[in-house]
Coordinates of C-alpha atoms in Angstrom, one line a residue:
M16 CA 78.0 -6.2 25.0
C17 CA 77.9 -7.7 21.5
G18 CA 75.3 -6.6 18.9
K19 CA 73.3 -9.8 19.1
K20 CA 72.8 -9.4 22.8
V21 CA 71.8 -5.8 22.5
E22 CA 69.3 -6.7 19.8
E23 CA 67.8 -9.4 22.0
V24 CA 67.5 -7.0 24.9
H25 CA 65.7 -4.5 22.7
F26 CA 63.3 -7.2 21.5
Q27 CA 62.5 -8.2 25.1
E28 CA 61.9 -4.6 26.2
W29 CA 60.0 -3.4 23.2
I30 CA 57.8 -6.4 22.4
E31 CA 56.4 -6.8 25.8
N32 CA 55.4 -3.2 26.2
R33 CA 52.7 -1.9 23.8
E34 CA 53.8 1.6 24.4
H35 CA 57.2 0.7 23.0
W36 CA 55.9 -0.9 19.8
P37 CA 56.3 2.3 17.7
L38 CA 60.0 2.4 18.9
L39 CA 60.5 -1.1 17.8
E40 CA 58.8 -0.6 14.4
D41 CA 61.0 2.5 13.8
Y42 CA 64.1 0.6 14.7
M43 CA 63.2 -2.3 12.4
Q44 CA 62.3 -0.1 9.5
E45 CA 65.5 2.1 9.9
S46 CA 67.7 -1.0 10.1
S47 CA 65.9 -3.0 7.4
G48 CA 68.3 -2.2 4.6
L49 CA 65.3 -1.3 2.4
P50 CA 64.9 0.2 0.0
G51 CA 67.9 -1.6 -1.3
P52 CA 69.1 -4.8 -2.9
R53 CA 69.4 -6.8 0.3
A54 CA 67.2 -6.8 3.4
N55 CA 68.8 -7.1 6.8
L56 CA 68.5 -10.9 7.1
E57 CA 70.3 -11.0 10.4
L58 CA 67.9 -8.7 12.0
A59 CA 64.9 -10.6 10.7
A60 CA 66.5 -13.9 12.0
G61 CA 67.1 -12.3 15.4
F62 CA 63.5 -11.3 15.6
A63 CA 62.4 -14.8 14.6
R64 CA 64.6 -16.4 17.2
Y65 CA 62.8 -14.5 19.9
F66 CA 59.6 -16.4 19.1
A67 CA 61.2 -19.8 19.2
D68 CA 59.8 -20.3 22.7
S69 CA 56.8 -21.8 24.3
M70 CA 56.5 -18.8 26.7
I71 CA 55.5 -16.2 24.2
S72 CA 53.0 -13.8 25.8
D73 CA 49.7 -12.7 24.4
T74 CA 51.2 -9.3 24.0
A75 CA 54.1 -10.6 21.9
W76 CA 51.7 -12.7 19.9
A77 CA 49.5 -9.7 19.2
L78 CA 52.5 -7.8 17.9
L79 CA 53.4 -10.7 15.6
C80 CA 49.9 -10.9 14.2
S81 CA 49.7 -7.2 13.6
W82 CA 53.1 -7.2 11.8
V83 CA 51.9 -10.0 9.5
E84 CA 49.3 -7.6 8.2
A85 CA 51.5 -4.5 8.2
P86 CA 52.1 -2.5 5.0
G87 CA 55.4 -2.6 3.2
E88 CA 57.7 -5.5 3.2
F89 CA 60.1 -5.7 6.1
L90 CA 57.7 -6.0 9.1
P91 CA 55.8 -8.8 7.4
F92 CA 59.1 -10.4 6.3
C93 CA 60.2 -10.6 9.9
A94 CA 56.8 -11.6 11.3
V95 CA 56.2 -14.5 8.9
Q96 CA 59.6 -16.0 9.7
A97 CA 58.8 -15.6 13.4
C98 CA 55.6 -17.5 12.9
G99 CA 57.6 -20.5 11.6
A100 CA 60.0 -20.2 14.5
H101 CA 57.1 -20.3 17.0
Y102 CA 55.1 -23.1 15.4
A103 CA 56.9 -26.0 17.2
F104 CA 56.3 -24.3 20.5
A105 CA 52.7 -23.1 19.9
D106 CA 49.4 -24.4 21.1
D107 CA 46.8 -25.7 18.6
Q108 CA 45.0 -22.3 18.2
R109 CA 48.2 -20.5 17.4
R110 CA 49.3 -23.2 15.0
R111 CA 46.1 -22.9 13.0
I112 CA 46.7 -19.2 12.7
V113 CA 50.3 -19.8 11.6
E114 CA 49.1 -22.3 9.0
S115 CA 46.6 -19.7 7.6
V116 CA 49.4 -17.1 7.6
L117 CA 51.7 -19.4 5.6
E118 CA 49.0 -20.3 3.1
A119 CA 48.4 -16.6 2.4
T120 CA 52.0 -15.5 2.3
M121 CA 53.2 -18.3 0.1
N122 CA 50.9 -16.6 -2.5
D123 CA 51.7 -13.0 -1.7
T124 CA 52.4 -10.5 -4.5
R125 CA 55.5 -9.3 -2.7
W126 CA 58.4 -11.6 -3.4
R127 CA 60.1 -10.9 -0.1
V128 CA 57.0 -12.0 1.8
R129 CA 56.9 -15.2 -0.3
E130 CA 60.5 -15.8 0.6
A131 CA 59.7 -15.2 4.2
A132 CA 57.1 -18.0 4.0
A133 CA 59.7 -20.4 2.6
I134 CA 62.1 -19.4 5.4
S135 CA 59.4 -19.9 7.9
L136 CA 58.9 -23.5 6.7
Q137 CA 62.6 -24.0 7.0
R138 CA 62.6 -22.8 10.6
L139 CA 59.7 -25.1 11.3
G140 CA 61.5 -28.0 9.7
E141 CA 64.7 -27.4 11.7
A142 CA 62.7 -27.3 14.9
D143 CA 60.8 -30.6 14.1
F144 CA 60.7 -32.1 10.6
R145 CA 57.8 -34.3 11.8
L146 CA 55.7 -31.2 12.0
L147 CA 56.6 -30.0 8.6
T148 CA 55.7 -33.0 6.5
P149 CA 52.1 -33.2 7.6
L150 CA 51.6 -29.6 6.6
L151 CA 53.1 -30.1 3.2
D152 CA 51.3 -33.3 2.7
G153 CA 48.0 -31.6 3.5
W154 CA 48.7 -28.7 1.0
R155 CA 50.5 -30.4 -1.8
E156 CA 47.6 -32.0 -3.7
D157 CA 45.9 -28.7 -4.5
A158 CA 48.9 -26.4 -4.1
T159 CA 49.3 -23.4 -6.4
L160 CA 52.6 -23.0 -8.3
L161 CA 53.7 -20.4 -5.8
E162 CA 53.0 -22.7 -2.9
Q163 CA 54.9 -25.5 -4.7
R164 CA 57.9 -23.1 -5.1
A165 CA 57.7 -22.4 -1.3
F166 CA 57.8 -26.2 -0.6
V167 CA 60.8 -26.7 -2.8
A168 CA 62.7 -23.7 -1.4
A169 CA 61.9 -24.8 2.1
L170 CA 63.2 -28.3 1.6
A171 CA 66.3 -27.2 -0.3
H172 CA 67.8 -26.1 2.9
P173 CA 71.2 -27.7 3.7
P174 CA 70.6 -28.2 7.5
L175 CA 67.5 -30.2 6.6
L176 CA 69.3 -32.4 4.1
K177 CA 71.7 -33.9 6.6
N178 CA 69.0 -36.6 7.3
R179 CA 68.5 -39.1 4.5
D180 CA 64.8 -39.5 5.2
H181 CA 64.4 -35.7 4.7
V182 CA 66.1 -35.8 1.4
L183 CA 64.0 -38.8 0.2
Y184 CA 60.9 -36.9 1.2
A185 CA 62.1 -33.8 -0.8
L186 CA 62.8 -36.0 -3.8
D187 CA 59.3 -37.5 -3.6
L188 CA 57.7 -34.1 -3.4
V189 CA 59.7 -32.6 -6.4
A190 CA 59.0 -35.7 -8.4
A191 CA 55.3 -35.2 -7.9
I192 CA 55.6 -31.5 -8.8
T193 CA 57.5 -32.2 -12.0
D194 CA 55.1 -35.1 -12.9
G195 CA 52.3 -32.7 -12.5
I196 CA 53.9 -30.2 -14.8
L197 CA 54.5 -32.9 -17.4
H198 CA 50.8 -33.9 -17.2
G199 CA 49.5 -30.4 -17.7
A200 CA 49.0 -29.1 -14.1
A201 CA 50.6 -25.8 -15.0
K202 CA 48.5 -25.3 -18.1
G203 CA 46.6 -22.0 -18.0
C204 CA 48.5 -20.7 -14.9
D205 CA 50.1 -17.4 -14.6
P206 CA 53.4 -17.5 -16.6
E207 CA 55.2 -15.5 -13.9
H208 CA 54.1 -18.0 -11.3
F209 CA 55.5 -20.9 -13.4
R210 CA 58.8 -18.9 -13.9
V211 CA 59.1 -18.6 -10.1
L212 CA 58.5 -22.3 -9.6
S213 CA 61.0 -23.2 -12.4
K214 CA 63.7 -21.0 -10.8
G215 CA 63.2 -22.9 -7.6
L216 CA 63.6 -26.2 -9.3
E217 CA 66.6 -25.1 -11.3
Y218 CA 68.8 -25.1 -8.2
S219 CA 67.0 -27.3 -5.6
L220 CA 67.4 -30.6 -7.5
S221 CA 71.2 -30.3 -7.4
L222 CA 71.0 -30.0 -3.6
F223 CA 68.9 -33.1 -3.3
A224 CA 71.0 -35.1 -5.8
S225 CA 74.2 -34.0 -4.1
A226 CA 72.8 -35.4 -0.8
E227 CA 71.4 -38.6 -2.3
P228 CA 73.0 -39.2 -5.7
E229 CA 71.3 -42.5 -6.6
E230 CA 67.8 -41.2 -6.2
G231 CA 68.6 -37.7 -7.2
F232 CA 70.3 -38.6 -10.5
A233 CA 67.5 -41.1 -11.2
L234 CA 65.1 -38.2 -11.0
L235 CA 67.2 -36.0 -13.2
N236 CA 67.5 -38.8 -15.8
R237 CA 63.7 -39.3 -15.8
L238 CA 63.3 -35.6 -16.5
V239 CA 65.8 -35.8 -19.4
E240 CA 64.0 -38.8 -20.8
S241 CA 60.7 -36.9 -20.8
G242 CA 62.0 -34.8 -23.7
D243 CA 60.1 -31.8 -22.3
A244 CA 61.9 -28.5 -23.0
R245 CA 60.9 -27.1 -19.6
M246 CA 62.4 -30.2 -17.8
I247 CA 65.5 -30.0 -20.0
R248 CA 66.1 -26.4 -18.9
I249 CA 65.7 -27.4 -15.3
V250 CA 68.1 -30.3 -15.6
K251 CA 70.7 -28.3 -17.4
S252 CA 70.7 -25.6 -14.7
N253 CA 71.2 -28.2 -12.0
L254 CA 73.9 -30.0 -13.8
G255 CA 75.8 -26.7 -14.0
K256 CA 76.0 -26.4 -10.3
T257 CA 79.5 -27.1 -8.9
R258 CA 78.0 -29.1 -6.1
L259 CA 77.3 -31.8 -8.7
S260 CA 79.9 -31.1 -11.4
K261 CA 82.8 -31.4 -8.9
K262 CA 81.4 -34.1 -6.8
Y263 CA 79.9 -36.4 -9.5
P264 CA 81.6 -35.4 -12.8
D265 CA 81.1 -38.7 -14.5
R266 CA 77.3 -38.7 -13.7
V267 CA 77.0 -35.1 -14.9
R268 CA 78.9 -35.9 -18.2
E269 CA 76.7 -38.9 -18.8
L270 CA 73.5 -36.8 -18.3
M271 CA 74.8 -33.9 -20.4
A272 CA 75.6 -36.3 -23.2
G273 CA 72.0 -37.5 -23.0
L274 CA 70.8 -33.9 -23.3
T275 CA 72.5 -33.5 -26.7
T276 CA 70.5 -36.4 -28.1
V277 CA 67.1 -35.2 -26.9

């Protein structure tokens, strides 16, 4: 039996029996890859897949909710992703709980938990993008910088960018975020939070522009024309990505030339 199937059998046996929860927790922690440079992403994804189902029992849901609040990083990392996987299949009550979890974890002090929130949104979008956009639209007006970073990271997910409407939505959202920065929305905010958002913008725009070059390069050009040093840095980083430099060399050269005159 392959590793994936063994893992799924363990999840079924351990999750549905409260007496086995300590065994599952021990297994997850020992297999987490932490402390270390890379968490066991495959294990976390396998756990999340278990919850991509409408028939999740109250017992399984209770485990998930308890792990969201667990100390450390790996159990919350897994649980938050599983919340996103379950959202499309959940009833209204569970959806409200997942939304609260995501709002909290997008702003968590632990970077892996914040990353789990972004991955959770990706899973939600893959299941049904029509469920993702109302969530983001409801949050975006008053979103913190860390929440904005989660939105950007969630949308900069290649499986979501195969649909043109999804890409256009992503470009509209990042245009609003960058406009907000230019108009002072980040003034007085935690510099570390702005750094995290900037890092997200420094790679995501190239993904969007690669998928929809006309609209994507138009946005990059507007950011160059702003003359803002923060936007220039973001644009330079994106133009350096091979996904743009190899696919659209002439457009990249033209923008790079414009950067030298700013």
